PDB file of C-alpha atoms in Angstrom:
ATOM      1  CA  MET A   1       7.523 115.684  86.347  1.00 39.00           C
ATOM      2  CA  ARG A   2       5.180 118.650  86.228  1.00 38.00           C
ATOM      3  CA  LYS A   3       4.186 120.642  83.203  1.00 39.00           C
ATOM      4  CA  GLN A   4       7.043 123.004  82.412  1.00 39.00           C
ATOM      5  CA  LEU A   5       8.115 125.552  79.874  1.00 37.00           C
ATOM      6  CA  LEU A   6      11.717 125.481  78.698  1.00 39.00           C
ATOM      7  CA  VAL A   7      13.607 127.830  76.436  1.00 35.00           C
ATOM      8  CA  PHE A   8      16.521 126.338  74.545  1.00 36.00           C
ATOM      9  CA  SER A   9      19.181 128.550  73.019  1.00 30.00           C
ATOM     10  CA  PHE A  10      20.587 125.814  70.837  1.00 33.00           C
ATOM     11  CA  LEU A  11      19.285 123.437  68.214  1.00 37.00           C
ATOM     12  CA  CYS A  12      18.695 120.381  70.369  1.00 37.00           C
ATOM     13  CA  PHE A  13      16.520 118.294  68.075  1.00 37.00           C
ATOM     14  CA  PHE A  14      14.182 120.362  65.954  1.00 43.00           C
ATOM     15  CA  ILE A  15      16.279 121.696  63.116  1.00 45.00           C
ATOM     16  CA  SER A  16      19.534 119.828  62.709  1.00 40.00           C
ATOM     17  CA  SER A  17      20.892 122.052  59.956  1.00 42.00           C
ATOM     18  CA  PHE A  18      19.641 124.241  57.204  1.00 46.00           C
ATOM     19  CA  ALA A  19      19.209 122.378  53.956  1.00 43.00           C
ATOM     20  CA  GLN A  20      20.057 125.270  51.682  1.00 62.00           C
ATOM     21  CA  ASN A  21      22.593 128.035  51.666  1.00 77.00           C
ATOM     22  CA  LYS A  22      19.943 130.692  50.865  1.00 88.00           C
ATOM     23  CA  ILE A  23      19.723 132.037  54.417  1.00 91.00           C
ATOM     24  CA  ASP A  24      22.160 132.979  57.154  1.00 91.00           C
ATOM     25  CA  VAL A  25      20.763 132.230  60.614  1.00 91.00           C
ATOM     26  CA  LEU A  26      21.359 135.137  62.986  1.00 94.00           C
ATOM     27  CA  GLY A  27      19.728 133.652  66.080  1.00 94.00           C
ATOM     28  CA  TYR A  28      17.037 131.315  67.301  1.00 92.00           C
ATOM     29  CA  SER A  29      15.088 130.331  70.373  1.00 94.00           C
ATOM     30  CA  PHE A  30      12.901 127.391  71.278  1.00 91.00           C
ATOM     31  CA  THR A  31      10.066 127.246  73.764  1.00 94.00           C
ATOM     32  CA  ILE A  32       9.104 123.690  74.625  1.00 91.00           C
ATOM     33  CA  GLU A  33       6.214 122.406  76.719  1.00 92.00           C
ATOM     34  CA  LEU A  34       6.538 118.982  78.340  1.00 87.00           C
ATOM     35  CA  ASN A  35       3.752 117.033  80.010  1.00 84.00           C
ATOM     36  CA  ASP A  36       3.382 114.307  82.645  1.00 81.00           C
ATOM     37  CA  ASP A  37       1.191 111.962  80.628  1.00 84.00           C
ATOM     38  CA  ASN A  38       3.350 111.022  77.629  1.00 87.00           C
ATOM     39  CA  ASN A  39       6.490 111.875  75.648  1.00 87.00           C
ATOM     40  CA  THR A  40       4.783 114.324  73.279  1.00 90.00           C
ATOM     41  CA  ILE A  41       6.080 117.874  73.402  1.00 91.00           C
ATOM     42  CA  LYS A  42       4.695 121.098  71.964  1.00 94.00           C
ATOM     43  CA  GLY A  43       7.082 123.748  70.794  1.00 94.00           C
ATOM     44  CA  LEU A  44       7.571 127.118  69.202  1.00 96.00           C
ATOM     45  CA  ALA A  45      10.753 127.886  67.286  1.00 94.00           C
ATOM     46  CA  ARG A  46      11.723 131.453  66.409  1.00 96.00           C
ATOM     47  CA  ILE A  47      14.457 131.708  63.801  1.00 94.00           C
ATOM     48  CA  ASN A  48      15.961 135.063  62.804  1.00 94.00           C
ATOM     49  CA  PHE A  49      17.732 135.001  59.468  1.00 93.00           C
ATOM     50  CA  LEU A  50      19.272 137.119  56.736  1.00 94.00           C
ATOM     51  CA  ALA A  51      18.302 136.370  53.132  1.00 93.00           C
ATOM     52  CA  LYS A  52      21.471 135.709  51.137  1.00 94.00           C
ATOM     53  CA  GLU A  53      19.524 135.976  47.881  1.00 94.00           C
ATOM     54  CA  ASP A  54      15.978 136.883  46.833  1.00 94.00           C
ATOM     55  CA  LEU A  55      13.716 134.184  48.326  1.00 91.00           C
ATOM     56  CA  ASN A  56      10.244 132.979  47.469  1.00 92.00           C
ATOM     57  CA  SER A  57      10.751 129.721  49.336  1.00 92.00           C
ATOM     58  CA  PHE A  58      13.358 127.860  51.348  1.00 91.00           C
ATOM     59  CA  LEU A  59      13.866 124.528  53.112  1.00 90.00           C
ATOM     60  CA  LEU A  60      14.665 123.548  56.681  1.00 89.00           C
ATOM     61  CA  ASP A  61      15.670 120.079  57.855  1.00 87.00           C
ATOM     62  CA  LEU A  62      12.990 118.592  60.084  1.00 87.00           C
ATOM     63  CA  SER A  63      12.635 115.009  61.293  1.00 86.00           C
ATOM     64  CA  MET A  64       9.095 113.890  60.498  1.00 89.00           C
ATOM     65  CA  PRO A  65       7.382 111.134  62.488  1.00 89.00           C
ATOM     66  CA  ASN A  66       8.900 107.761  61.635  1.00 89.00           C
ATOM     67  CA  ARG A  67       7.547 104.221  62.107  1.00 88.00           C
ATOM     68  CA  ASP A  68       8.076 104.591  65.875  1.00 87.00           C
ATOM     69  CA  ARG A  69       6.029 107.843  65.728  1.00 88.00           C
ATOM     70  CA  LYS A  70       9.096 109.868  66.744  1.00 89.00           C
ATOM     71  CA  GLY A  71       9.529 113.185  64.966  1.00 90.00           C
ATOM     72  CA  MET A  72       7.803 116.550  64.668  1.00 92.00           C
ATOM     73  CA  MET A  73       4.722 117.759  62.814  1.00 94.00           C
ATOM     74  CA  VAL A  74       4.319 121.461  62.101  1.00 96.00           C
ATOM     75  CA  SER A  75       0.900 122.944  62.869  1.00 96.00           C
ATOM     76  CA  SER A  76       1.471 126.552  61.791  1.00 95.00           C
ATOM     77  CA  ILE A  77       4.068 129.026  60.550  1.00 95.00           C
ATOM     78  CA  SER A  78       4.168 132.807  60.592  1.00 93.00           C
ATOM     79  CA  LEU A  79       6.683 135.155  59.054  1.00 90.00           C
ATOM     80  CA  MET A  80       7.708 138.551  60.400  1.00 86.00           C
ATOM     81  CA  ALA A  81       8.673 140.388  57.234  1.00 69.00           C
ATOM     82  CA  PRO A  82       7.612 143.654  55.622  1.00 64.00           C
ATOM     83  CA  ASN A  83       4.186 143.217  53.975  1.00 67.00           C
ATOM     84  CA  SER A  84       4.185 139.545  54.929  1.00 69.00           C
ATOM     85  CA  SER A  85       1.266 137.230  54.386  1.00 77.00           C
ATOM     86  CA  LYS A  86       0.746 133.789  55.917  1.00 87.00           C
ATOM     87  CA  PRO A  87       3.359 131.463  54.416  1.00 92.00           C
ATOM     88  CA  ALA A  88       2.361 128.097  53.001  1.00 94.00           C
ATOM     89  CA  PHE A  89       4.309 125.035  54.068  1.00 95.00           C
ATOM     90  CA  LYS A  90       4.519 121.299  53.632  1.00 95.00           C
ATOM     91  CA  GLN A  91       6.585 118.523  55.136  1.00 94.00           C
ATOM     92  CA  GLU A  92       8.115 115.785  53.047  1.00 91.00           C
ATOM     93  CA  ALA A  93      11.242 113.642  53.118  1.00 87.00           C
ATOM     94  CA  ASP A  94      12.336 115.132  56.483  1.00 88.00           C
ATOM     95  CA  LYS A  95      12.225 118.651  55.025  1.00 91.00           C
ATOM     96  CA  LEU A  96      10.009 121.588  55.895  1.00 92.00           C
ATOM     97  CA  ILE A  97       9.322 123.452  52.659  1.00 93.00           C
ATOM     98  CA  ILE A  98       8.291 127.055  53.279  1.00 93.00           C
ATOM     99  CA  ASP A  99       6.617 129.102  50.537  1.00 94.00           C
ATOM    100  CA  CYS A 100       6.884 132.727  51.668  1.00 90.00           C
ATOM    101  CA  GLN A 101       3.917 133.856  49.489  1.00 88.00           C
ATOM    102  CA  GLN A 102       6.058 136.915  48.671  1.00 88.00           C
ATOM    103  CA  THR A 103       9.657 137.680  47.843  1.00 89.00           C
ATOM    104  CA  ILE A 104      12.044 138.274  50.697  1.00 91.00           C
ATOM    105  CA  ARG A 105      14.768 140.450  49.228  1.00 92.00           C
ATOM    106  CA  LYS A 106      18.477 139.734  49.478  1.00 94.00           C
ATOM    107  CA  GLY A 107      19.792 141.485  52.602  1.00 95.00           C
ATOM    108  CA  ASP A 108      16.424 141.517  54.418  1.00 93.00           C
ATOM    109  CA  THR A 109      16.400 140.312  58.010  1.00 93.00           C
ATOM    110  CA  THR A 110      13.344 138.206  58.821  1.00 92.00           C
ATOM    111  CA  SER A 111      11.965 136.082  61.664  1.00 93.00           C
ATOM    112  CA  ILE A 112       9.937 132.940  61.205  1.00 93.00           C
ATOM    113  CA  PHE A 113       7.837 131.327  63.951  1.00 95.00           C
ATOM    114  CA  ILE A 114       7.163 127.583  63.702  1.00 95.00           C
ATOM    115  CA  ASN A 115       4.632 125.787  65.946  1.00 96.00           C
ATOM    116  CA  TYR A 116       5.170 122.039  66.119  1.00 95.00           C
ATOM    117  CA  GLU A 117       4.534 118.956  68.223  1.00 95.00           C
ATOM    118  CA  GLY A 118       5.593 115.350  68.443  1.00 93.00           C
ATOM    119  CA  ILE A 119       7.889 112.917  70.200  1.00 89.00           C
ATOM    120  CA  PRO A 120      11.576 113.892  69.936  1.00 85.00           C
ATOM    121  CA  SER A 121      13.540 111.470  67.782  1.00 78.00           C
ATOM    122  CA  ASP A 122      16.901 112.692  69.076  1.00 73.00           C
ATOM    123  CA  GLY A 123      18.499 115.315  71.300  1.00 67.00           C
ATOM    124  CA  LEU A 124      15.851 115.622  74.027  1.00 73.00           C
ATOM    125  CA  ILE A 125      15.642 112.288  75.815  1.00 71.00           C
ATOM    126  CA  ILE A 126      12.480 111.603  77.810  1.00 75.00           C
ATOM    127  CA  SER A 127      12.594 108.414  79.865  1.00 75.00           C
ATOM    128  CA  LYS A 128      12.566 107.038  83.422  1.00 80.00           C
ATOM    129  CA  ASN A 129      15.437 107.219  85.881  1.00 84.00           C
ATOM    130  CA  LYS A 130      16.611 104.280  88.010  1.00 88.00           C
ATOM    131  CA  TYR A 131      13.784 105.030  90.484  1.00 88.00           C
ATOM    132  CA  GLY A 132      11.120 104.842  87.787  1.00 81.00           C
ATOM    133  CA  HIS A 133      10.463 108.595  87.733  1.00 80.00           C
ATOM    134  CA  ARG A 134       9.992 110.408  84.417  1.00 77.00           C
ATOM    135  CA  THR A 135      12.941 112.602  83.430  1.00 76.00           C
ATOM    136  CA  SER A 136      14.003 114.733  80.495  1.00 69.00           C
TER     137      SER A 136
END
């Protein structure tokens, strides 16, 4: 398996569902980088959403690394909103908590970019085929 770049148009493993009803997802894309050496992936998620109410923060479901070290860790987040500043974030209890550092107004359309990496816990299966070759 060589290093590749994949774009997913569906939520394969990163965000299983949105934890709150504060946003309406309009679209999303995932860019994922695989490697030959191990099962760790690097990814960028772009999520376009409509604020259903005034927002200062919101939550996304995100599987954090478990005892088997499977799950994703976020390295950075950026928000494409009018007058946006760098959002703060933290991960806890399989949730990504995003503090917008500003108010996103009800009815505003916004994009958020999330950089992450880890070993997929579900959805994207990386293993060996019957010939012993790495597959995904």
